Short mmCIF file of C-alpha atoms in Angstrom, two decimals:
data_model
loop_
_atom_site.label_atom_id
_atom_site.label_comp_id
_atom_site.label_asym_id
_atom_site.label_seq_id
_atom_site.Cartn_x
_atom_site.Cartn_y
_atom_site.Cartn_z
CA UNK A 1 70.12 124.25 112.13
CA UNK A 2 69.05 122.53 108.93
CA UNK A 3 71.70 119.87 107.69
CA UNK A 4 71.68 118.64 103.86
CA UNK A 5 73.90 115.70 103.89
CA UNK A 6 74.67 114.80 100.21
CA UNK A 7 76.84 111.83 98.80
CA UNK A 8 79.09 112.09 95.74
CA UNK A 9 77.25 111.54 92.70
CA UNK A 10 78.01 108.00 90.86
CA UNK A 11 81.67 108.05 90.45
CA UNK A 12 83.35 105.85 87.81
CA UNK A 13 84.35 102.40 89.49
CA UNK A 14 87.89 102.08 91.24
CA UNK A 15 90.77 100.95 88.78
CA UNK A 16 94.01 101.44 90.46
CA UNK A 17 95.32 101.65 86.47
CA UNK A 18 93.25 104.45 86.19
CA UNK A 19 93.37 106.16 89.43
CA UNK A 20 96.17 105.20 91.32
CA UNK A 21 95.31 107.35 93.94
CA UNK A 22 91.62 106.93 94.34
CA UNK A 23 91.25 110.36 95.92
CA UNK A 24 91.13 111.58 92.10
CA UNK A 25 88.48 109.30 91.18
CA UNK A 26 85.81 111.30 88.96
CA UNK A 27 82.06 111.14 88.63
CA UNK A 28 81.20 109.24 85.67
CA UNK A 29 79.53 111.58 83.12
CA UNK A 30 76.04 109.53 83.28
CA UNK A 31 76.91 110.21 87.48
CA UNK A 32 77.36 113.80 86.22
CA UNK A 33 74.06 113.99 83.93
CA UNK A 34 71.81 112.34 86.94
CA UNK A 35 73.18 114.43 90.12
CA UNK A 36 72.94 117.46 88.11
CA UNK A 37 68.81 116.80 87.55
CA UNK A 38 68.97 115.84 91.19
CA UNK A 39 70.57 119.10 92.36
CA UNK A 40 68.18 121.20 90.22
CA UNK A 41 65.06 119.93 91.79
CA UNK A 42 66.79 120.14 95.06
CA UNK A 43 67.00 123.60 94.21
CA UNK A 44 63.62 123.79 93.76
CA UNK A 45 62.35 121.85 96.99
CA UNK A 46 64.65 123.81 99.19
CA UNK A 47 65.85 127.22 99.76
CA UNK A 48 69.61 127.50 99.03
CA UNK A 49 71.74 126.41 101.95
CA UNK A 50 74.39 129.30 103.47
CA UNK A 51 77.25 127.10 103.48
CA UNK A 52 78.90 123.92 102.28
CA UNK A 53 81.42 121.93 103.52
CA UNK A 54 82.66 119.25 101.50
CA UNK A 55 85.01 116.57 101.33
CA UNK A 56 88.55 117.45 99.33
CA UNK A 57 88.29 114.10 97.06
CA UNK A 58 87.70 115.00 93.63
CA UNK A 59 84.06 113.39 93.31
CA UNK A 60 82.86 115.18 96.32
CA UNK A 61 84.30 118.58 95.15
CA UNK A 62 82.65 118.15 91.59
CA UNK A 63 79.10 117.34 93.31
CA UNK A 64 79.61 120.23 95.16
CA UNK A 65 80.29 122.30 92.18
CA UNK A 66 77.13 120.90 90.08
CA UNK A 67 75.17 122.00 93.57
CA UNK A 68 76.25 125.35 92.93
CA UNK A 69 75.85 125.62 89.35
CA UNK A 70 72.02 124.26 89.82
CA UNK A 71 70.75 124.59 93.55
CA UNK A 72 72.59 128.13 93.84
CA UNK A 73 74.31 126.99 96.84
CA UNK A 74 77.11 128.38 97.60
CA UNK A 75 80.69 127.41 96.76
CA UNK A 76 82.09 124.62 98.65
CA UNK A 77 84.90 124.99 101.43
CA UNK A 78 86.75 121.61 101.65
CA UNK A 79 86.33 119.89 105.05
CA UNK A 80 89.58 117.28 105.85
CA UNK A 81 86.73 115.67 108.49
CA UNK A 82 84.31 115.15 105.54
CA UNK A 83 86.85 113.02 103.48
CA UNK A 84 85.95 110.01 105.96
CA UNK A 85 87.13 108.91 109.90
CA UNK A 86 84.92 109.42 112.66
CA UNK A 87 81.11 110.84 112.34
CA UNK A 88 82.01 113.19 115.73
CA UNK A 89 85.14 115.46 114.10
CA UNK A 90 82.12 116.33 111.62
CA UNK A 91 80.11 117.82 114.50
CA UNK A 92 83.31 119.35 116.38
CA UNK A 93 83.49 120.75 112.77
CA UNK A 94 81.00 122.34 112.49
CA UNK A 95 80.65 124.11 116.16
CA UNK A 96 81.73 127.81 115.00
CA UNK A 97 79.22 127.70 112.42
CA UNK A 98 76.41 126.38 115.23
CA UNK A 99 74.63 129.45 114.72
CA UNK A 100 74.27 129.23 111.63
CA UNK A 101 70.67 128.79 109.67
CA UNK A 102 71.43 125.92 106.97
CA UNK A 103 74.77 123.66 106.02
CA UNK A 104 75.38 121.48 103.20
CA UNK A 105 77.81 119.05 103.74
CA UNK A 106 79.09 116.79 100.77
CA UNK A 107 80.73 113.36 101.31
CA UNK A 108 81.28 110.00 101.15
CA UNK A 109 79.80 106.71 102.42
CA UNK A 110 79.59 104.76 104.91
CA UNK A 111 80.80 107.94 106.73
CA UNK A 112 77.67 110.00 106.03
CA UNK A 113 75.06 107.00 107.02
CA UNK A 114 77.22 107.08 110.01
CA UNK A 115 77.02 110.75 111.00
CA UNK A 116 73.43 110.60 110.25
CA UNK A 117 72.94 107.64 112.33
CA UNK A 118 74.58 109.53 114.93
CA UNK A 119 72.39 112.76 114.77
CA UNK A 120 69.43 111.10 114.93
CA UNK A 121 69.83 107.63 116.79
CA UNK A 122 73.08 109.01 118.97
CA UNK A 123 74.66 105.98 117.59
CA UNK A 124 76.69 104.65 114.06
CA UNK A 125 74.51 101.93 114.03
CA UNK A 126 71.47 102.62 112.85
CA UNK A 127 70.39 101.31 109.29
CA UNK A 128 70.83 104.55 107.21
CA UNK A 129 70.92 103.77 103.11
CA UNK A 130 72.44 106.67 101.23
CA UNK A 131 72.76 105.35 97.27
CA UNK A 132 75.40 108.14 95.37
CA UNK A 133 73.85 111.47 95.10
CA UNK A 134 71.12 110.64 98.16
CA UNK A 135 70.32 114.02 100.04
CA UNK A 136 69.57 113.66 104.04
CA UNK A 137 67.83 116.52 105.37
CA UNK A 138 68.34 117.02 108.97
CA UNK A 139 67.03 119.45 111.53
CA UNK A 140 69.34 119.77 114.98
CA UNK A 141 69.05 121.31 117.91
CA UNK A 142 72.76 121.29 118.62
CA UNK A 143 75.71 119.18 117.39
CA UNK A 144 75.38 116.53 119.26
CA UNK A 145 74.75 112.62 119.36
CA UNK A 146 70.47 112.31 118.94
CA UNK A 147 70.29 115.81 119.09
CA UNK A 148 68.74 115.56 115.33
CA UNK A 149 65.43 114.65 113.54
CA UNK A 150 65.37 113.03 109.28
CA UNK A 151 63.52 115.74 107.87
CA UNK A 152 63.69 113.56 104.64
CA UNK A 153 65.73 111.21 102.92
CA UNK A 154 65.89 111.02 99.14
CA UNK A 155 67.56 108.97 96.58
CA UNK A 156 69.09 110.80 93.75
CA UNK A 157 67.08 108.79 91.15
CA UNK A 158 63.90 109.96 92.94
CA UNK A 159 65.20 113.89 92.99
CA UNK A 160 66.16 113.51 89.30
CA UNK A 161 62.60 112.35 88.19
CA UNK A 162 61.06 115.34 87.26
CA UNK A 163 57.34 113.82 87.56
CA UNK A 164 57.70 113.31 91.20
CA UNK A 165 56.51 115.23 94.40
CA UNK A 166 57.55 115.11 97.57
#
């Protein structure tokens, strides 16, 4: 199975005046304007991905939108275990869709340095960076703890460059 991990695009900054429940929290529209490069040249480095997962607060389900408006992924099903909590409900998750070619899952951090951490090393603690709108690619044998190997790692402002190769 190919995983893309993706983080919310840059969201505007907390302000409980604002916000008062931070679950509504938009991306900013420069957050908007740089994810949405990002996802197009995603689009063009990878094949679309058969599902996404991502997490019900309102800055991961507008990056998941702007993925499927520009990388022609498909529409997003919201995921409770994406929204943040423990890396392993992810995987349990995902286990009826095991079979399945390629997932996109869009969240939040630390969580999703975490559940890459665990794919990979089989622990949390690994250094993972993911800035906002990173993309970790992932290919796992199973869903399970080091059962994965990092494909690739990019940073949203090196996706949105259109000069740059990979």
């Amino acid at each position: 199975m190919e995983l893309f991990l993706v983080r919310h695009g840059k969201a505007f900054d907390a302000d409980a005046t604002r916000w008062p429940d931070d679950t509504e929290r938009p991306l900013s529209p420069e957050g908007e304007e740089e994810f949405r490069r990002a996802a197009k040249r995603l689009g063009q480095l990878n094949p679309a991905v058969e599902m996404v997962f991502c997490s019900p607060l309102l800055r991961a389900r507008q990056t998941a939108a702007i993925l499927e408006a520009q990388a022609e992924w498909p529409a997003a099903s919201l995921s409770e275990a994406l929204g943040g909590g423990r890396p392993e409900d992810v995987l349990a998750s995902l286990a009826p869709f095991a079979d399945t070619h390629s997932i996109g899952l869009v969240g939040h951090n630390p969580f999703l340095a975490w559940t890459v951490s665990l794919l990979i090393a089989g622990t949390v603690h690994a250094d993972i960076k993911m800035g906002t709108g990173s993309v970790a690619h992932l290919s796992v044998h199973d869903l399970r703890a080091g059962a994965g190997t990092l494909v690739g790692l990019h940073q949203s402002s090196d996706l949105s460059a259109n000069d740059r190769h990979f």
